[in-house]
Coordinates of N, CA, C and O in Angstrom, one line a residue:
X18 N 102.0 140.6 95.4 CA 101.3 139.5 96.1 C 100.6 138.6 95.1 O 100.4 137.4 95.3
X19 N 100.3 139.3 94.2 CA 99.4 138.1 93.3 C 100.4 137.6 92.2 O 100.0 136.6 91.7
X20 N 101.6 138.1 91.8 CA 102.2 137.0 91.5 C 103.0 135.9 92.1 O 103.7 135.1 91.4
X21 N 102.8 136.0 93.3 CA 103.5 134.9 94.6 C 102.3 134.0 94.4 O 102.5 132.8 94.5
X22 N 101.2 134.3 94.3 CA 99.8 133.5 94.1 C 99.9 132.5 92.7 O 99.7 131.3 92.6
X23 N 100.3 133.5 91.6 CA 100.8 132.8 90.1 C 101.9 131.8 90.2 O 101.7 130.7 89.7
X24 N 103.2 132.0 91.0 CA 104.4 131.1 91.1 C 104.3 129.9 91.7 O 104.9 128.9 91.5
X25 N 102.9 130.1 93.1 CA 102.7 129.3 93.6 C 101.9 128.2 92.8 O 102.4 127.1 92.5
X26 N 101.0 128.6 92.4 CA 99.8 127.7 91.6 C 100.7 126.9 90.7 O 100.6 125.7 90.6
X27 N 101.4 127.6 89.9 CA 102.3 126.9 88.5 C 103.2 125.8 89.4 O 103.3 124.6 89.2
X28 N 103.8 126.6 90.3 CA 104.7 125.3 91.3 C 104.1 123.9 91.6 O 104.6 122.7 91.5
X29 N 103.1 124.3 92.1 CA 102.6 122.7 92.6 C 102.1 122.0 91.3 O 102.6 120.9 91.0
X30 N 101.3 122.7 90.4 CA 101.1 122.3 88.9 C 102.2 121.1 88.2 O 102.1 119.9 87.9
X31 N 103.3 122.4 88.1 CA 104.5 121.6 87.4 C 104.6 120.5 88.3 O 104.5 119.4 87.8
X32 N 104.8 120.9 89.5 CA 105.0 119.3 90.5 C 104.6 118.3 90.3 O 105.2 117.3 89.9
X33 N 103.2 118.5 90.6 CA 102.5 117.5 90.1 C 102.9 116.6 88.7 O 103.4 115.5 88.7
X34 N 102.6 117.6 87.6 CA 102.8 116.7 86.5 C 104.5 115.8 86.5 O 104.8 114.8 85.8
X35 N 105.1 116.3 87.2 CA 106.6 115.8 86.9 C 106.4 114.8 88.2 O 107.5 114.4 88.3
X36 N 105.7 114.2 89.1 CA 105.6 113.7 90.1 C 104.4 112.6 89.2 O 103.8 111.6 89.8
X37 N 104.2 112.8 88.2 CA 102.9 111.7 87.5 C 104.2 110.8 86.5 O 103.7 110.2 85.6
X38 N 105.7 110.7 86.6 CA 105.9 110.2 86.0 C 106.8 109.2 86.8 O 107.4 109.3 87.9
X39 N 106.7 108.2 86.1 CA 107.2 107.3 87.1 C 109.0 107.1 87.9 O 109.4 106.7 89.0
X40 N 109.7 107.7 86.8 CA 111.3 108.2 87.2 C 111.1 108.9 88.4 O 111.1 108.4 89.5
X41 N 110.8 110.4 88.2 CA 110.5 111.1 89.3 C 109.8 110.9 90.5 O 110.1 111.5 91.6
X42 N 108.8 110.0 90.3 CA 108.1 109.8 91.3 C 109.0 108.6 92.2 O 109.2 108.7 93.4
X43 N 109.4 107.7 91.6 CA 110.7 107.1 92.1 C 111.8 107.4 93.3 O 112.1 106.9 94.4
X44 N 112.4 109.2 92.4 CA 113.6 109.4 93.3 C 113.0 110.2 94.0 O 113.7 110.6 94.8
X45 N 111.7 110.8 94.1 CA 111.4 111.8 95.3 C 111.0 110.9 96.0 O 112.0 110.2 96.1
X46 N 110.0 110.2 96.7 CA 109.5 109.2 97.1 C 110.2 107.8 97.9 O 109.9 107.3 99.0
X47 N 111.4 107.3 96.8 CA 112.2 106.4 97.5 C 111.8 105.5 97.5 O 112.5 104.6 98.1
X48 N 110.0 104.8 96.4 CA 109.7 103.5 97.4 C 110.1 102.8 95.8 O 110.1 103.2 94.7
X49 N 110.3 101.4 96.5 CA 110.8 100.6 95.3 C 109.2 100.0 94.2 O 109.3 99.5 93.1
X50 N 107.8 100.2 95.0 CA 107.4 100.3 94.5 C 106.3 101.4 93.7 O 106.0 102.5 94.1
X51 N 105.7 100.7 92.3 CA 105.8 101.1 91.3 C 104.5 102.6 91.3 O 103.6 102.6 92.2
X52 N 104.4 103.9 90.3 CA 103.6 104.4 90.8 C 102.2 103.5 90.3 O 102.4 102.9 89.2
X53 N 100.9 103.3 90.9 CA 99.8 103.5 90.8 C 98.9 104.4 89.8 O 98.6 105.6 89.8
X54 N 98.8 103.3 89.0 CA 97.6 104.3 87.2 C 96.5 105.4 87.6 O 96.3 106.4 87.0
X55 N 95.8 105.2 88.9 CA 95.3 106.3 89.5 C 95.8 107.6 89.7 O 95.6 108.7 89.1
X56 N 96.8 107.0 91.0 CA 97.8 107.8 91.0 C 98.4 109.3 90.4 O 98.5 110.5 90.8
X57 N 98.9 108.1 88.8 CA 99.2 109.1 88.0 C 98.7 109.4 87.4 O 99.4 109.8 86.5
X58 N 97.4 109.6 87.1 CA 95.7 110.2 86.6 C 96.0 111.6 87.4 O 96.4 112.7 87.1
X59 N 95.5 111.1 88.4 CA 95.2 112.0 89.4 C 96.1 113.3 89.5 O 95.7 114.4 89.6
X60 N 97.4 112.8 89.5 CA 98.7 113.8 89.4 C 98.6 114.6 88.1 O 98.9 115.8 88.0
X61 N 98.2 113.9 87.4 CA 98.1 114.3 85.7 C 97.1 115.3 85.4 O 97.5 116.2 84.6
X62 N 95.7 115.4 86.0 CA 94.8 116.1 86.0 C 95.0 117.5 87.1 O 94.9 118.7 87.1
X63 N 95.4 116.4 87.8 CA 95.1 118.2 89.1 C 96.4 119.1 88.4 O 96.2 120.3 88.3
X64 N 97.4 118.8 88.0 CA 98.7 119.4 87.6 C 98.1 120.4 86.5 O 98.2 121.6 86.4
X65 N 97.4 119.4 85.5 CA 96.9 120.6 84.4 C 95.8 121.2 84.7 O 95.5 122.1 83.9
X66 N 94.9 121.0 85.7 CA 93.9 121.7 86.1 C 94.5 123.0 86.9 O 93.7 123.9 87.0
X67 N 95.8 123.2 87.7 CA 96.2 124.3 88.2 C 97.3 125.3 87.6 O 97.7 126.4 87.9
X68 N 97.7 124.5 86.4 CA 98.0 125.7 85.4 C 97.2 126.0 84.8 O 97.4 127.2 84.6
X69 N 96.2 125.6 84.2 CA 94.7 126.7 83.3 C 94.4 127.4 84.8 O 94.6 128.6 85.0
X70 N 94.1 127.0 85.3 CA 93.6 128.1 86.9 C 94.8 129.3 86.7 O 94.6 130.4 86.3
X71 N 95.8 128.8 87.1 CA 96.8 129.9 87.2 C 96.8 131.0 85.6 O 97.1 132.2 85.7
X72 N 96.6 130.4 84.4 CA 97.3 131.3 83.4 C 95.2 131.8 83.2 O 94.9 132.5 82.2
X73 N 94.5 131.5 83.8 CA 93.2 132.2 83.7 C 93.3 133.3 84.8 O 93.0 134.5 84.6
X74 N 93.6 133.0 85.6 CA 93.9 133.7 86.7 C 94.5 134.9 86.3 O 93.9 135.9 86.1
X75 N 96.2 134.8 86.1 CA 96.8 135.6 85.1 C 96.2 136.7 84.4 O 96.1 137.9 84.9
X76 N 95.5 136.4 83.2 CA 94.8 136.6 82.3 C 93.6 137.6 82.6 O 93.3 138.6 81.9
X77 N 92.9 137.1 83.7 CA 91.5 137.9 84.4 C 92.5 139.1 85.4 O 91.8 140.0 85.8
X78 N 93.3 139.1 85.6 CA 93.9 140.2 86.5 C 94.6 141.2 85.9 O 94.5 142.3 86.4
X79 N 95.6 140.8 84.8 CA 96.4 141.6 84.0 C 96.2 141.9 82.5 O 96.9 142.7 81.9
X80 N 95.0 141.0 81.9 CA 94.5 141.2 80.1 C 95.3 140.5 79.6 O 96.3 140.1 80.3
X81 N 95.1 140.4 78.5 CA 95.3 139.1 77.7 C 97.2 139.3 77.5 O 98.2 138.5 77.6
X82 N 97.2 140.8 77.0 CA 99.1 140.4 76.6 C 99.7 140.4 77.9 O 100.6 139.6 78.1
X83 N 99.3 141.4 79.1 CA 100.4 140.9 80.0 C 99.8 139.7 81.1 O 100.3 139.4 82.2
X84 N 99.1 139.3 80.7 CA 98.9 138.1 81.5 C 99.2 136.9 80.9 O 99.4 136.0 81.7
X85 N 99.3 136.4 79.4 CA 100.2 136.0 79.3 C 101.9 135.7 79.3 O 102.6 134.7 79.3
X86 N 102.3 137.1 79.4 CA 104.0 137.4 79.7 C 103.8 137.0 80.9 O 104.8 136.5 81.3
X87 N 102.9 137.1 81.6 CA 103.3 136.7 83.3 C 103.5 135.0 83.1 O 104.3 134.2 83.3
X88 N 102.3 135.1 82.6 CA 102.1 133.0 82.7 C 103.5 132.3 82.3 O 104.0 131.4 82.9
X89 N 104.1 133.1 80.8 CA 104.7 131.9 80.4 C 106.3 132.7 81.0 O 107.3 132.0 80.8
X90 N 106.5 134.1 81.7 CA 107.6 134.0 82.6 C 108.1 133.2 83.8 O 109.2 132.9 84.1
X91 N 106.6 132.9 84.6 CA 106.5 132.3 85.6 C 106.9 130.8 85.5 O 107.5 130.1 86.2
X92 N 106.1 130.3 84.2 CA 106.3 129.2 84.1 C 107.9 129.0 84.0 O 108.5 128.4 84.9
X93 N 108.6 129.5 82.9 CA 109.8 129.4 83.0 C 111.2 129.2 84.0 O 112.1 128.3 84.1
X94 N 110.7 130.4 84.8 CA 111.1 130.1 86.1 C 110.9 128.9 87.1 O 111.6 128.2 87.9
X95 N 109.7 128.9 86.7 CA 109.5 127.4 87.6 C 110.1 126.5 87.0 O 111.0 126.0 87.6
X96 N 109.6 126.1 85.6 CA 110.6 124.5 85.5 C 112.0 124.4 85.0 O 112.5 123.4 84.5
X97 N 112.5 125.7 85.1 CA 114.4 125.5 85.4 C 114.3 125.5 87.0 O 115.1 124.6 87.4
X98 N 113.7 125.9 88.1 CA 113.9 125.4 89.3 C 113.3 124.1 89.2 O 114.0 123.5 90.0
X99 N 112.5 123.3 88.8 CA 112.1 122.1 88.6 C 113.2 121.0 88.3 O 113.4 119.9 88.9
X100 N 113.9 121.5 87.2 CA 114.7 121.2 86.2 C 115.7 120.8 87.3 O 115.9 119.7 87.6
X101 N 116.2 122.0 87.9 CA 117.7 121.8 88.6 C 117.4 121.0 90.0 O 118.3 120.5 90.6
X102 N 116.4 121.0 90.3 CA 115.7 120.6 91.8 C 115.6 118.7 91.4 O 116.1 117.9 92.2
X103 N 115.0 118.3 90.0 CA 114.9 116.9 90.0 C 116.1 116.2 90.0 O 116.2 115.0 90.3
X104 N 117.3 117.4 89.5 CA 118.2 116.4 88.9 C 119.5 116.4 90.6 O 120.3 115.6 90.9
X105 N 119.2 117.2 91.1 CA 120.0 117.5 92.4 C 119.5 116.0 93.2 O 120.2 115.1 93.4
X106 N 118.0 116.0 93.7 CA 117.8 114.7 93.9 C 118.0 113.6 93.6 O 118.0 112.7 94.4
X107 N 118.3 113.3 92.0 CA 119.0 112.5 91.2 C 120.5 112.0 91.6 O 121.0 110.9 91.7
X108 N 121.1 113.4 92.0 CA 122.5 112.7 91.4 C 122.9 112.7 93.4 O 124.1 112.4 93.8
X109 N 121.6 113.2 94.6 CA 121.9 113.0 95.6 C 121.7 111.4 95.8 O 122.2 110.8 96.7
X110 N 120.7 110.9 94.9 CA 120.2 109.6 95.7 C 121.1 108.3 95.0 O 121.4 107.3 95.7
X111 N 121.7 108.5 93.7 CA 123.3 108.0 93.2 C 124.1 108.2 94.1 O 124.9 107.3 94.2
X112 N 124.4 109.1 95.1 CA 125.4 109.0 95.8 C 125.2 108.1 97.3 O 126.2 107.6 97.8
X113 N 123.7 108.0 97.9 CA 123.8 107.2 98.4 C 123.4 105.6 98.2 O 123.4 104.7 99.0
X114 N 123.1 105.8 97.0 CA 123.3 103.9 96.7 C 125.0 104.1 96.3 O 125.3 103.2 95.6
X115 N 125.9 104.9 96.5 CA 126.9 104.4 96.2 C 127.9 103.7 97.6 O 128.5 102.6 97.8
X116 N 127.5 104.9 98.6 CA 127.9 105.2 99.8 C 127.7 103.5 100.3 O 128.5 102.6 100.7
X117 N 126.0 103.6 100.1 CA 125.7 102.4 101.2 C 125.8 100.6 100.2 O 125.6 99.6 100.8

């Protein structure tokens, strides 16, 4: 249970930071306009504010060596599903500006 707590926190984390860029924020979103400097402040901070949460988290529950193996396993995992998840959106939203 507390590492579904770890995968979660890193999930929205990574999200975040890859949702503070303006490409991505683009094809998940759809709007033609531009992201907002706040915006991507805001995305930028809470993203790295919930991975130190998570890899302290980690850390205070499991000690320093295996709570880092957890941190940077979890992370792993997360941003190859990140990885494969941006680019699936990618090459769905190329197919419908081809379509339409």
């Amino acid at each position: 249970m507390l590492i579904l707590l770890q995968i979660m926190l890193q999930l929205v984390g990574f999200t975040l930071l890859s949702l503070s860029l303006q490409r991505y924020y683009n094809h998940v979103f759809s709007q033609a306009l531009g992201l907002k400097k706040s915006t991507c402040i805001l995305c930028r901070c809470a993203g790295f504010a919930l991975l130190i949460v998570a890899a302290i988290h980690a850390i205070s529950l499991w000690g320093n060596s295996l709570g880092l193996v957890y941190v940077f396993a979890t992370a792993t995992l997360i941003t190859t599903l990140l990885a494969v998840l941006l680019a699936y959106i990618t090459y769905k939203s190329k197919d419908n500006r081809q379509i339409n």
